[in-house]
Amino acid sequence: MDPVDALTEIAFLLERERANAFTAKAFRRAAAAVGSAPADARTDAARLARLPGVGDTTARVIREALAGDVPGYLAELREHAGVAPRASSLRGALRGDLHAHSDWSDGTTSIDSMADAAAALGHEYLALTDHSPRLRVARGLSADRLEEQLEVVAGVHREGFTLLTGIEVDILDDGALDQRDDLLDRLDVVVASAHSTLRMERRPMTRRLVAAASNPRVDVLGHVTGRLVEGARGTRPPSVFDPEPVFAACAASGVAVEINSRPERQDPPDDLIRLALDAGCLFSIDSDAHAPGQLSLLDHGAARAEALGVPADRIITTWPLDRLRAHLERTHLHHM
Ligand SMILES: [Zn+2]
Ligand SMILES: [Zn+2]
């Protein structure tokens, strides 16, 4: 087995499990070191073990791979991955993903590696949606850095794949968005999410979410309840709000309700997905990936949506890019 493939697959699987980000990064670093080693060193386990970026664990993986085995570390992870959600036919209908982060905010890898991974997964498009300025813990992008990022994204080209510009913009306590309007207008995709003051009273929380869902600059309402159901960050109950007016606003303005695929979020809960379905809402099944291996978390969101009977055509991420773009532009035209 090729050691670079083994190291890279381990990084992917660790990311997908949302394991410690530093561990996944160590495997990525080792893969990069081996990948750029001189050709005559590529089959020499002892030489590879001495490369900067290769440690004890990664050296063992390299040695086992070169010996022709599936490294033990990888075999174990693959076994875990076998507990993945049942394959859904809806997953096959998904063409892209409108919510993902890079190391410009709190993702762990570069824009390029996210684009590579999305293209390798067969996505036709991925929206890069790093955080907005007020989310300092996640190194939210200032207006200047976002403008800089737009230039970088414009330079990303992959055959048969489009990296869309975007943002996951914070919904402030009063329902306003945490970025300049003129900048939001330049983005392909605006995902609006609440990340702070999630314990607000029902009425102001409802007003806050209705304001975001009615904002013509918003395309997707991200992880609407903010709940956490498992994982390293512990659990968090859903925010309290009246879902009917929120989903009515989404339906009226063509804002897609995000089905956030992260296993620790599973947001919205089933009952709210059913309500949004009845309200006539569109949906977007997103990974909210913070690392390349997490792009495949879409499997979880697709399995949930299928189990709840969400029709493929109501999910904008099943749409071809042309149709998606027309929809995104139509919602933006309201205020021009
Ligand atoms: Zn978020
Ligand atoms: Zn996010």
Coordinates of C-alpha atoms and ligand atoms in Angstrom, one line a residue:
M1 CA 0.0 0.0 0.0
D2 CA 1.3 3.5 -0.8
P3 CA 2.2 5.2 2.4
V4 CA 0.9 8.6 1.3
D5 CA -2.5 7.0 0.5
A6 CA -2.5 5.3 3.9
L7 CA -1.6 8.5 5.8
T8 CA -4.1 10.5 3.9
E9 CA -6.9 8.0 4.4
I10 CA -6.2 8.0 8.1
A11 CA -6.4 11.8 8.3
F12 CA -9.8 11.7 6.4
L13 CA -11.2 9.1 8.7
L14 CA -10.0 10.9 11.8
E15 CA -11.6 14.1 10.6
R16 CA -14.8 12.4 9.7
E17 CA -15.0 11.0 13.3
R18 CA -14.3 14.5 14.5
A19 CA -11.3 13.3 16.5
N20 CA -8.7 15.6 17.9
A21 CA -7.8 18.0 15.1
F22 CA -4.1 17.9 16.0
T23 CA -4.0 14.1 15.4
A24 CA -5.5 14.4 11.9
K25 CA -3.1 17.2 11.1
A26 CA -0.1 15.1 12.2
F27 CA -1.1 12.5 9.6
R28 CA -1.6 15.2 6.9
R29 CA 1.8 16.6 7.7
A30 CA 3.4 13.2 7.5
A31 CA 1.6 12.5 4.2
A32 CA 2.9 15.8 2.8
A33 CA 6.5 15.0 4.0
V34 CA 6.5 11.6 2.4
G35 CA 4.8 12.9 -0.8
S36 CA 7.6 15.4 -1.3
A37 CA 10.5 13.1 -0.4
P38 CA 13.0 12.3 -3.1
A39 CA 11.9 9.4 -5.3
D40 CA 14.7 7.1 -4.1
A41 CA 13.6 7.6 -0.5
R42 CA 9.9 6.9 -1.1
T43 CA 10.3 3.1 -0.5
D44 CA 12.9 3.4 2.3
A45 CA 11.0 3.2 5.6
A46 CA 14.1 4.1 7.7
R47 CA 14.8 7.2 5.7
L48 CA 11.1 8.3 5.7
A49 CA 11.0 7.8 9.4
R50 CA 13.7 10.5 9.8
L51 CA 11.8 13.1 7.8
P52 CA 10.6 16.2 9.7
G53 CA 6.9 15.8 10.2
V54 CA 7.1 12.0 10.7
G55 CA 6.8 10.8 14.2
D56 CA 6.6 7.3 15.9
T57 CA 3.0 6.6 15.0
T58 CA 3.2 7.8 11.4
A59 CA 6.5 6.0 10.9
R60 CA 4.9 2.7 11.9
V61 CA 2.1 3.4 9.4
I62 CA 4.7 4.0 6.7
R63 CA 6.6 0.9 7.6
E64 CA 3.5 -1.3 7.5
A65 CA 2.3 0.2 4.3
L66 CA 5.7 -0.4 2.6
A67 CA 5.6 -4.0 3.9
G68 CA 2.5 -4.4 1.8
D69 CA 0.0 -4.5 4.6
V70 CA -2.9 -2.3 5.5
P71 CA -1.5 -0.5 8.5
G72 CA -3.1 -1.5 11.8
Y73 CA -4.0 2.0 12.6
L74 CA -5.9 2.3 9.3
A75 CA -7.5 -1.1 9.6
E76 CA -9.0 -0.1 12.9
L77 CA -10.3 3.2 11.7
R78 CA -11.9 1.5 8.6
E79 CA -13.7 -0.9 10.9
H80 CA -15.2 2.1 12.9
A81 CA -16.1 3.7 9.6
G82 CA -18.2 0.6 8.9
V83 CA -20.7 1.9 11.4
A84 CA -21.6 4.7 9.0
P85 CA -25.2 5.5 8.4
R86 CA -27.1 3.3 5.9
A87 CA -26.5 4.4 2.4
S88 CA -29.4 6.6 1.2
S89 CA -30.5 7.0 -2.4
L90 CA -30.8 10.7 -1.6
R91 CA -27.1 10.9 -1.0
G92 CA -26.6 10.0 -4.6
A93 CA -28.8 12.9 -5.7
L94 CA -26.7 15.5 -3.8
R95 CA -24.5 17.5 -6.1
G96 CA -22.8 19.8 -3.7
D97 CA -22.6 21.4 -0.3
L98 CA -23.2 25.0 0.8
H99 CA -21.5 25.2 4.2
A100 CA -17.8 24.5 4.8
H101 CA -14.9 26.1 6.6
S102 CA -11.2 26.5 5.8
D103 CA -8.2 27.5 8.0
W104 CA -9.0 31.1 7.2
S105 CA -11.5 30.8 10.2
D106 CA -11.8 27.7 12.3
G107 CA -11.3 24.9 9.7
T108 CA -8.1 22.9 9.9
T109 CA -6.9 22.9 6.3
S110 CA -6.4 25.2 3.3
I111 CA -9.0 26.3 0.8
D112 CA -7.2 24.3 -1.8
S113 CA -7.3 21.1 0.2
M114 CA -11.1 21.6 0.8
A115 CA -11.6 22.1 -2.9
D116 CA -9.5 19.0 -3.8
A117 CA -11.5 16.9 -1.3
A118 CA -14.9 18.1 -2.5
A119 CA -14.0 17.5 -6.1
A120 CA -12.6 14.0 -5.2
L121 CA -15.9 13.3 -3.5
G122 CA -17.7 14.0 -6.8
H123 CA -19.2 17.3 -5.7
E124 CA -20.1 19.7 -8.5
Y125 CA -19.8 22.6 -6.1
L126 CA -18.9 23.6 -2.6
A127 CA -19.5 27.0 -0.9
L128 CA -16.6 28.2 1.2
T129 CA -18.4 29.8 4.2
D130 CA -15.9 30.9 6.8
H131 CA -17.2 32.8 9.9
S132 CA -17.9 36.5 10.3
P133 CA -16.0 39.0 12.4
R134 CA -17.9 38.8 15.7
L135 CA -17.2 35.1 16.1
R136 CA -13.7 35.8 17.4
V137 CA -13.2 32.3 18.9
A138 CA -13.5 31.0 15.4
R139 CA -11.3 33.7 13.9
G140 CA -14.1 35.2 12.0
L141 CA -13.1 37.1 8.9
S142 CA -13.0 40.9 8.9
A143 CA -14.4 42.7 5.8
D144 CA -10.8 43.1 4.6
R145 CA -9.9 39.4 5.0
L146 CA -13.1 38.4 3.3
E147 CA -12.3 40.6 0.3
E148 CA -8.9 39.0 0.3
Q149 CA -10.4 35.5 0.4
L150 CA -12.7 36.4 -2.6
E151 CA -9.5 36.9 -4.7
V152 CA -8.1 33.5 -3.5
V153 CA -11.4 31.7 -4.4
A154 CA -11.4 33.3 -7.8
G155 CA -8.1 31.6 -8.5
V156 CA -9.3 28.1 -7.6
H157 CA -10.0 26.1 -10.7
R158 CA -10.8 22.4 -10.8
E159 CA -12.2 20.4 -13.7
G160 CA -15.9 19.9 -13.3
F161 CA -16.0 21.5 -9.9
T162 CA -16.8 25.0 -8.8
L163 CA -15.8 26.6 -5.5
L164 CA -18.5 29.1 -4.6
T165 CA -17.8 32.2 -2.5
G166 CA -19.7 32.5 0.7
I167 CA -19.9 33.2 4.4
E168 CA -21.5 31.8 7.5
V169 CA -22.6 35.1 8.8
D170 CA -23.6 35.5 12.5
I171 CA -27.2 36.5 13.2
L172 CA -26.7 39.2 15.8
D173 CA -29.1 39.5 18.8
D174 CA -31.4 41.9 17.0
G175 CA -31.5 39.8 13.8
A176 CA -29.0 41.9 11.8
L177 CA -26.2 40.2 10.0
D178 CA -22.5 40.5 11.0
Q179 CA -21.0 41.7 7.7
R180 CA -21.3 44.7 5.4
D181 CA -24.3 44.5 3.0
D182 CA -22.1 45.4 0.0
L183 CA -19.8 42.5 0.7
L184 CA -22.7 40.0 1.3
D185 CA -24.1 41.2 -2.1
R186 CA -20.9 40.0 -3.8
L187 CA -21.0 36.5 -2.4
D188 CA -22.6 33.5 -4.1
V189 CA -24.0 31.9 -0.9
V190 CA -24.9 33.5 2.5
V191 CA -25.5 31.0 5.3
A192 CA -26.9 32.9 8.4
S193 CA -26.5 31.2 11.8
A194 CA -26.8 32.1 15.4
H195 CA -23.7 31.2 17.5
S196 CA -24.2 33.4 20.6
T197 CA -27.0 34.3 23.1
L198 CA -28.7 31.0 22.2
R199 CA -30.6 31.0 25.4
M200 CA -32.7 34.1 24.5
E201 CA -36.4 34.3 25.4
R202 CA -38.8 32.8 23.0
R203 CA -40.2 36.1 21.6
P204 CA -37.0 38.0 20.9
M205 CA -35.4 34.7 19.6
T206 CA -38.3 34.3 17.2
R207 CA -38.0 37.9 16.0
R208 CA -34.3 37.4 15.6
L209 CA -34.6 34.3 13.4
V210 CA -37.6 35.7 11.4
A211 CA -35.5 38.8 10.7
A212 CA -32.6 36.7 9.3
A213 CA -35.0 34.4 7.3
S214 CA -36.7 37.5 5.8
N215 CA -33.4 39.1 4.9
P216 CA -33.1 39.0 1.1
R217 CA -29.3 38.6 1.4
V218 CA -29.7 35.3 3.2
D219 CA -29.8 32.0 1.2
V220 CA -29.6 29.4 3.9
L221 CA -30.6 29.4 7.6
G222 CA -27.9 27.4 9.3
H223 CA -28.3 24.9 12.2
V224 CA -31.5 26.7 13.3
T225 CA -31.8 25.5 16.9
G226 CA -28.1 25.5 17.8
R227 CA -28.5 22.2 19.7
L228 CA -25.7 19.8 20.4
V229 CA -26.7 16.2 21.0
E230 CA -23.3 14.5 21.5
G231 CA -19.6 15.0 21.2
A232 CA -16.5 16.6 22.8
R233 CA -18.2 19.9 23.3
G234 CA -21.0 18.4 25.4
T235 CA -24.7 18.8 24.7
R236 CA -26.7 21.9 24.4
P237 CA -30.5 22.1 24.3
P238 CA -32.2 23.7 21.3
S239 CA -32.9 27.4 21.3
V240 CA -36.5 28.2 22.1
F241 CA -38.5 30.0 19.4
D242 CA -41.8 29.7 17.5
P243 CA -40.9 27.7 14.4
E244 CA -44.0 28.5 12.4
P245 CA -43.3 32.2 11.7
V246 CA -39.6 31.3 11.1
F247 CA -40.3 28.7 8.5
A248 CA -43.1 30.8 7.0
A249 CA -40.5 33.5 6.5
C250 CA -38.1 31.0 4.9
A251 CA -40.7 29.7 2.6
A252 CA -41.8 33.2 1.5
S253 CA -38.3 34.4 0.8
G254 CA -36.9 31.2 -0.7
V255 CA -34.4 30.7 2.1
A256 CA -33.4 27.1 2.5
V257 CA -33.6 25.5 5.9
E258 CA -30.3 23.8 6.5
I259 CA -30.2 20.2 7.4
N260 CA -26.9 20.3 9.2
S261 CA -25.2 16.9 8.8
R262 CA -22.8 17.0 11.7
P263 CA -23.7 14.1 14.0
E264 CA -23.3 16.3 17.1
R265 CA -25.8 18.8 15.7
Q266 CA -28.5 16.8 13.8
D267 CA -30.1 20.2 13.4
P268 CA -33.1 20.8 12.9
P269 CA -34.6 18.0 15.0
D270 CA -37.0 15.7 13.2
D271 CA -40.2 17.5 14.4
L272 CA -38.9 20.8 13.0
I273 CA -37.9 19.2 9.7
R274 CA -41.5 18.0 9.4
L275 CA -42.9 21.4 10.2
A276 CA -40.6 23.1 7.6
L277 CA -41.7 20.5 5.1
D278 CA -45.3 21.3 5.8
A279 CA -44.5 25.0 5.6
G280 CA -43.3 24.6 2.0
C281 CA -39.6 25.3 2.8
L282 CA -36.6 24.5 0.7
F283 CA -33.8 22.7 2.3
S284 CA -30.0 22.5 2.0
I285 CA -28.2 19.4 3.2
D286 CA -24.8 20.7 4.3
S287 CA -21.7 19.1 5.9
D288 CA -20.5 22.2 7.9
A289 CA -17.1 20.5 7.3
H290 CA -14.1 22.0 9.2
A291 CA -11.8 19.5 7.6
P292 CA -11.7 17.6 4.3
G293 CA -12.7 14.3 5.8
Q294 CA -15.9 15.9 7.2
L295 CA -17.3 16.7 3.7
S296 CA -18.6 13.1 3.6
L297 CA -20.7 13.8 6.7
L298 CA -23.4 14.6 4.1
D299 CA -24.2 10.9 4.4
H300 CA -25.8 11.5 7.8
G301 CA -27.9 14.5 6.7
A302 CA -29.1 12.7 3.6
A303 CA -30.1 9.6 5.6
R304 CA -32.1 11.8 8.0
A305 CA -33.8 13.7 5.2
E306 CA -34.7 10.5 3.4
A307 CA -36.1 8.9 6.5
L308 CA -38.3 12.0 7.0
G309 CA -39.5 11.9 3.5
V310 CA -38.0 15.2 2.2
P311 CA -38.4 15.1 -1.6
A312 CA -35.1 15.5 -3.5
D313 CA -36.5 18.5 -5.5
R314 CA -37.1 20.5 -2.3
I315 CA -33.4 20.2 -1.5
I316 CA -31.4 22.9 -3.4
T317 CA -28.1 20.9 -3.1
T318 CA -29.6 18.3 -5.5
W319 CA -30.0 21.0 -8.1
P320 CA -27.5 21.4 -10.9
L321 CA -25.3 24.5 -10.5
D322 CA -27.2 26.5 -13.2
R323 CA -30.5 26.1 -11.4
L324 CA -28.9 26.8 -8.0
R325 CA -27.2 29.9 -9.3
A326 CA -30.5 31.2 -10.8
H327 CA -32.2 30.7 -7.5
L328 CA -29.4 32.3 -5.4
E329 CA -29.4 35.3 -7.8
R330 CA -33.2 35.7 -7.8
T331 CA -33.2 36.0 -4.0
H332 CA -30.5 38.6 -4.2
L333 CA -32.2 40.6 -6.8
H334 CA -35.0 41.7 -4.5
H335 CA -33.0 44.5 -3.0
M336 CA -31.0 45.7 -6.0
Ligands
ZN1 ZN -22.2 27.5 12.7
ZN2 ZN -20.2 26.3 10.1

